[in-house]
Amino acid sequence: MAAFADQVFAVVDLETTGTKRGQDHIIQFGCAIIKNLKITKTYSFLINPKTQIPLPVQNLTRINNEMVDNQPEFKEFANQIEDILKDTIFVAHNINFDLPFLNNELVANGFKPLKNRAIDTVELAKITFPTLPSYRLTDLTNSLKLEHTNPHKADSDAYATASLLLKIFNKLEQLPQSTLNNLTALSKSLLRDTQFVFKEIADVARQEKRPLGKEYLQVRTLVLRKQNKLLTNKNYQDLVFPETNNAKKELFKDKIAYRVGQVDLINHLHQFFKSNKRALIAEAPGGTGKSFAYLFSSLYELFAGRKLVIATPTTILQEQLIQQEIPQAMKVSGLDLPYQVVKSSRHYLDLDGFYHSLMQKTDNQETLNLKMGILIWLTETETGDLDELKTTNFAAPYFDQIQHPGDARVGTEFAEYDFWNLARFRQEQAEILVTNQAYLANHYQDSIWGQNPYLIIDEAHRFSDIVMNSYNNSLQFESFWGMLSHLRNMLLYAEDNFYSHYKEDSQIKDLIDKADPEITEMVHSINAIQTYLYEQRHHALSKKLLANNKLEIALTKDAINNRKTFLELLSGMQVQIEKVRNIINQIIDALYQRVDSFLPKEEAQLNELNEQIDELDFYSEQAYILSDLVTDQTQFENIGLVLIITDPTDPLSTNLNWLLLNPATQLSKIYAVFNKIVFISATLATNGDFTFSKNNLNLNQITCSEYCSNYNFNLPKQIQAYALKDAKEPEFLAESAYQENLPLFLLKAIKVQNKVLILFTNLDAISDVYSAIVNRPEFKDFEILAQGITGSNERIAKRFTVATQAIILGANSFWEGVDFGKTKIDLVIATKLPFESPDQLEVKLRQTRLQNMGVDIFKADALPRAIIRLKQGLGRLIRGENDCGIFVLLDQRIWSSSYGQEFINALPVKLEQKNRAELIEKIKRGYER
């Protein structure tokens, strides 16, 4: 007998004037009835709320005041709603909104509240489909290909939710019994009666006594998908690179389009690999097919046991290479070489940690949903890569428990099936390794890269900055002495302190007595460093007061003019760290010697004490890193110091960040590992000149070829590019103009586009524009996403890719860093020329260093960076031969300034001058072929 065959479900959705019960009211009731596991009937009532429907609600639901004015009030429908819901299981997509809201309306009109069993499909969807990017109803129906004709209409939403519920039932019923048992055990804390779903399905499955499927294996109570450790490795040594273009045409036939620009790039790469040059720097514009080009030309070089390493800046690009580009290159070439992603161990699930977490109490609903979702994911994943879960909250405390720490597992319960061991094993077999640029910067000495490997650095214009950022570091002194205060409390003052607990043990008592003054002395040593640094604030190169009253100060290199004094202070702190560390270790050793077994509470305390040792080790390591930098004059010249003072009046609120300003030494060390290196990107040259990028990437000491690829496409036909030229308008948008001018322009212009990217040069302007447009009826169909307002950059990018219509207001990395995958963008608006703000502390430090070297910072640094960024912004429009769109620049300095022509010359399409009215009209009509 199938689960729920004798149950009736009423799937309800409400549209309301707002979210406040008692103040807002229902404007539409929708319900879909499920009987015998089929949708048998639907209901929909428009309801007069006896109040005005707010404009944002009208925009969202498309229900306006006229549509409900002549409809009955809620009390006229109450009896019918009661009859519909009688003896049913109440289902909603966000049960804690719909059910209480409906009950509030019933009670307000003299009816009894519903007592139905109630389940929530948001939780069920998160658990059942743990790898989906979003759990909004519209996104779920798109991902799962469910019918959803009118999103945000109660009847359509109810029907879609009912379809979703049936899809959930169907998947859960296929799960192994042990997985269902684990889910049932955890489900008791789910919302309302949602646990009923898991219990019912598990009970029915138990009666059927299904054997474990051949695709699974069970370890303890966890069911995993069987792992295939060996990668295919067919060696086609008889295949040779197709030297002639005709040979390539024949090879490409029926597999991939033959594109002249791409083939030209392939030929240049092949010539480079056969040459005696160490490096090639190549500009390959968007749409060139650069990924296929460098893969295809590299494959024929890997037969001598040499590996190919590809370093990208983003996870999305890594996934694209693994899932699409590499398989395609293999198919076209006829080769079949093993390939693998290389990433940090913390990207992988620690099965031992996860298994033990199942026994522990779950702190919150999100963690509970995640635990249950992982149980289902384990029956699907072949890698254990947590990125498959597409969650954006990896900083959550629960992930510290379940992320793999990177140790080689031997002898543990799950050692044989450990995902990190599996990943390393596969990486050793692979001949192509795809990794993150930041990971490469920190792990270039890893043996996994093999002997004399080749390196492709994709999106190479970002590599230097990524290497610099990976070496940035800090000493958060406030956190350090906060940690020491916690340690003292544990030992002496907390309710369950060690001193009281072991007061009969003279050795432990003496050790704690010894630790107390040493901890106090360590706090004093930290405070001495803080006071010294606070006194250097007068050597400020730049100051920035943040909204939370924090003060950021970039220091000149002369700030620590007496390095000997500073090093003595650091050394004093390091000595104290070692003293305290030794005493705490002695306390831990003494406890283990005296007690054979601990009560759970005692074990937790001991674990916490061990964590304090780890914290001390961390701060000690940071102090040694800083000491080495200050001691070495050359290294010290290449770093910038930034004070973060949380209370500008208090020296003891001082913390220290240090930034790498010149990565030349680190880059040279990375390059030394690789036999040949290709630097490739759509934006490495400024008007055909690679000087800036070669300096930035430290390539002047390496024999290096240069190549600019031609476009495969006819860009002038694919991009319509306009720049404002209007005497009535300001030369460029000042702060006030963003609030007054830009919103009106956008509201009038954007009519036919689906995906719009509006690029800014500062976050304050974004806030002003967002406030002005977010609730306007002109944009009722758009999801408005704003950097710093509507979530993290990762969340914004995810929403942009799944939404049907969306507008992003973004700065900084949205010009080119945040990856949207293959999402097509219809319109890019650059509000200003993208010069970096000299007020940014890291910019000020970098440019001051260059200025001290006698460099013209505008020509050699600020201008080429802005040109590359503008090219990247325009390049957002074209990712494939069928892409097209409009690019608009609202900065008239491109026509009026002495440097404007350099921007114009660098762009791959001609900019047309348009006044404000003409621009609005062009955007209104959309791209016209």
mmCIF file with all atom_site columns, C-alpha atoms in Angstrom, residues 315-316 318-319 322 340-348 383-388 394 420 423-424 427 433-436 439-440 443 446 448-449:
data_model
loop_
_atom_site.group_PDB
_atom_site.id
_atom_site.type_symbol
_atom_site.label_atom_id
_atom_site.label_alt_id
_atom_site.label_comp_id
_atom_site.label_asym_id
_atom_site.label_entity_id
_atom_site.label_seq_id
_atom_site.pdbx_PDB_ins_code
_atom_site.Cartn_x
_atom_site.Cartn_y
_atom_site.Cartn_z
_atom_site.occupancy
_atom_site.B_iso_or_equiv
_atom_site.pdbx_formal_charge
_atom_site.auth_seq_id
_atom_site.auth_comp_id
_atom_site.auth_asym_id
_atom_site.auth_atom_id
_atom_site.pdbx_PDB_model_num
ATOM 1  C CA . THR A 1 315 ? 33.689 28.060 -8.748  1.00 0.00 ? 315 THR A CA 1
ATOM 2  C CA . ILE A 1 316 ? 31.187 28.562 -11.582 1.00 0.00 ? 316 ILE A CA 1
ATOM 3  C CA . GLN A 1 318 ? 35.488 25.458 -12.592 1.00 0.00 ? 318 GLN A CA 1
ATOM 4  C CA . GLU A 1 319 ? 32.123 23.696 -12.870 1.00 0.00 ? 319 GLU A CA 1
ATOM 5  C CA . ILE A 1 322 ? 34.464 20.061 -15.614 1.00 0.00 ? 322 ILE A CA 1
ATOM 6  C CA . GLN A 1 340 ? 39.512 16.361 -11.478 1.00 0.00 ? 340 GLN A CA 1
ATOM 7  C CA . VAL A 1 341 ? 38.798 19.477 -9.438  1.00 0.00 ? 341 VAL A CA 1
ATOM 8  C CA . VAL A 1 342 ? 41.341 20.423 -6.759  1.00 0.00 ? 342 VAL A CA 1
ATOM 9  C CA . LYS A 1 343 ? 40.009 22.407 -3.840  1.00 0.00 ? 343 LYS A CA 1
ATOM 10 C CA . SER A 1 344 ? 40.492 22.751 -0.104  1.00 0.00 ? 344 SER A CA 1
ATOM 11 C CA . SER A 1 345 ? 39.499 19.875 2.197   1.00 0.00 ? 345 SER A CA 1
ATOM 12 C CA . ARG A 1 346 ? 36.877 22.121 3.788   1.00 0.00 ? 346 ARG A CA 1
ATOM 13 C CA . HIS A 1 347 ? 34.808 21.810 0.627   1.00 0.00 ? 347 HIS A CA 1
ATOM 14 C CA . TYR A 1 348 ? 34.289 18.119 1.424   1.00 0.00 ? 348 TYR A CA 1
ATOM 15 C CA . THR A 1 383 ? 32.191 13.283 -4.510  1.00 0.00 ? 383 THR A CA 1
ATOM 16 C CA . GLY A 1 384 ? 31.023 14.548 -1.111  1.00 0.00 ? 384 GLY A CA 1
ATOM 17 C CA . ASP A 1 385 ? 31.743 18.079 -2.359  1.00 0.00 ? 385 ASP A CA 1
ATOM 18 C CA . LEU A 1 386 ? 29.687 20.451 -0.188  1.00 0.00 ? 386 LEU A CA 1
ATOM 19 C CA . ASP A 1 387 ? 29.522 22.950 -3.068  1.00 0.00 ? 387 ASP A CA 1
ATOM 20 C CA . GLU A 1 388 ? 26.909 20.643 -4.588  1.00 0.00 ? 388 GLU A CA 1
ATOM 21 C CA . PHE A 1 394 ? 29.179 28.006 4.851   1.00 0.00 ? 394 PHE A CA 1
ATOM 22 C CA . TRP A 1 420 ? 38.787 13.843 1.113   1.00 0.00 ? 420 TRP A CA 1
ATOM 23 C CA . ALA A 1 423 ? 39.365 13.310 -3.815  1.00 0.00 ? 423 ALA A CA 1
ATOM 24 C CA . ARG A 1 424 ? 43.136 13.117 -3.266  1.00 0.00 ? 424 ARG A CA 1
ATOM 25 C CA . GLN A 1 427 ? 43.598 13.926 -8.140  1.00 0.00 ? 427 GLN A CA 1
ATOM 26 C CA . LEU A 1 433 ? 43.491 19.399 -12.652 1.00 0.00 ? 433 LEU A CA 1
ATOM 27 C CA . VAL A 1 434 ? 41.126 22.345 -12.338 1.00 0.00 ? 434 VAL A CA 1
ATOM 28 C CA . THR A 1 435 ? 41.598 24.577 -9.313  1.00 0.00 ? 435 THR A CA 1
ATOM 29 C CA . ASN A 1 436 ? 40.917 27.981 -7.831  1.00 0.00 ? 436 ASN A CA 1
ATOM 30 C CA . TYR A 1 439 ? 44.049 27.742 -3.740  1.00 0.00 ? 439 TYR A CA 1
ATOM 31 C CA . LEU A 1 440 ? 46.970 27.603 -6.177  1.00 0.00 ? 440 LEU A CA 1
ATOM 32 C CA . HIS A 1 443 ? 49.291 25.421 -2.289  1.00 0.00 ? 443 HIS A CA 1
ATOM 33 C CA . ASP A 1 446 ? 51.635 20.621 -3.285  1.00 0.00 ? 446 ASP A CA 1
ATOM 34 C CA . ILE A 1 448 ? 49.566 16.900 -6.501  1.00 0.00 ? 448 ILE A CA 1
ATOM 35 C CA . TRP A 1 449 ? 50.589 19.081 -9.494  1.00 0.00 ? 449 TRP A CA 1
#
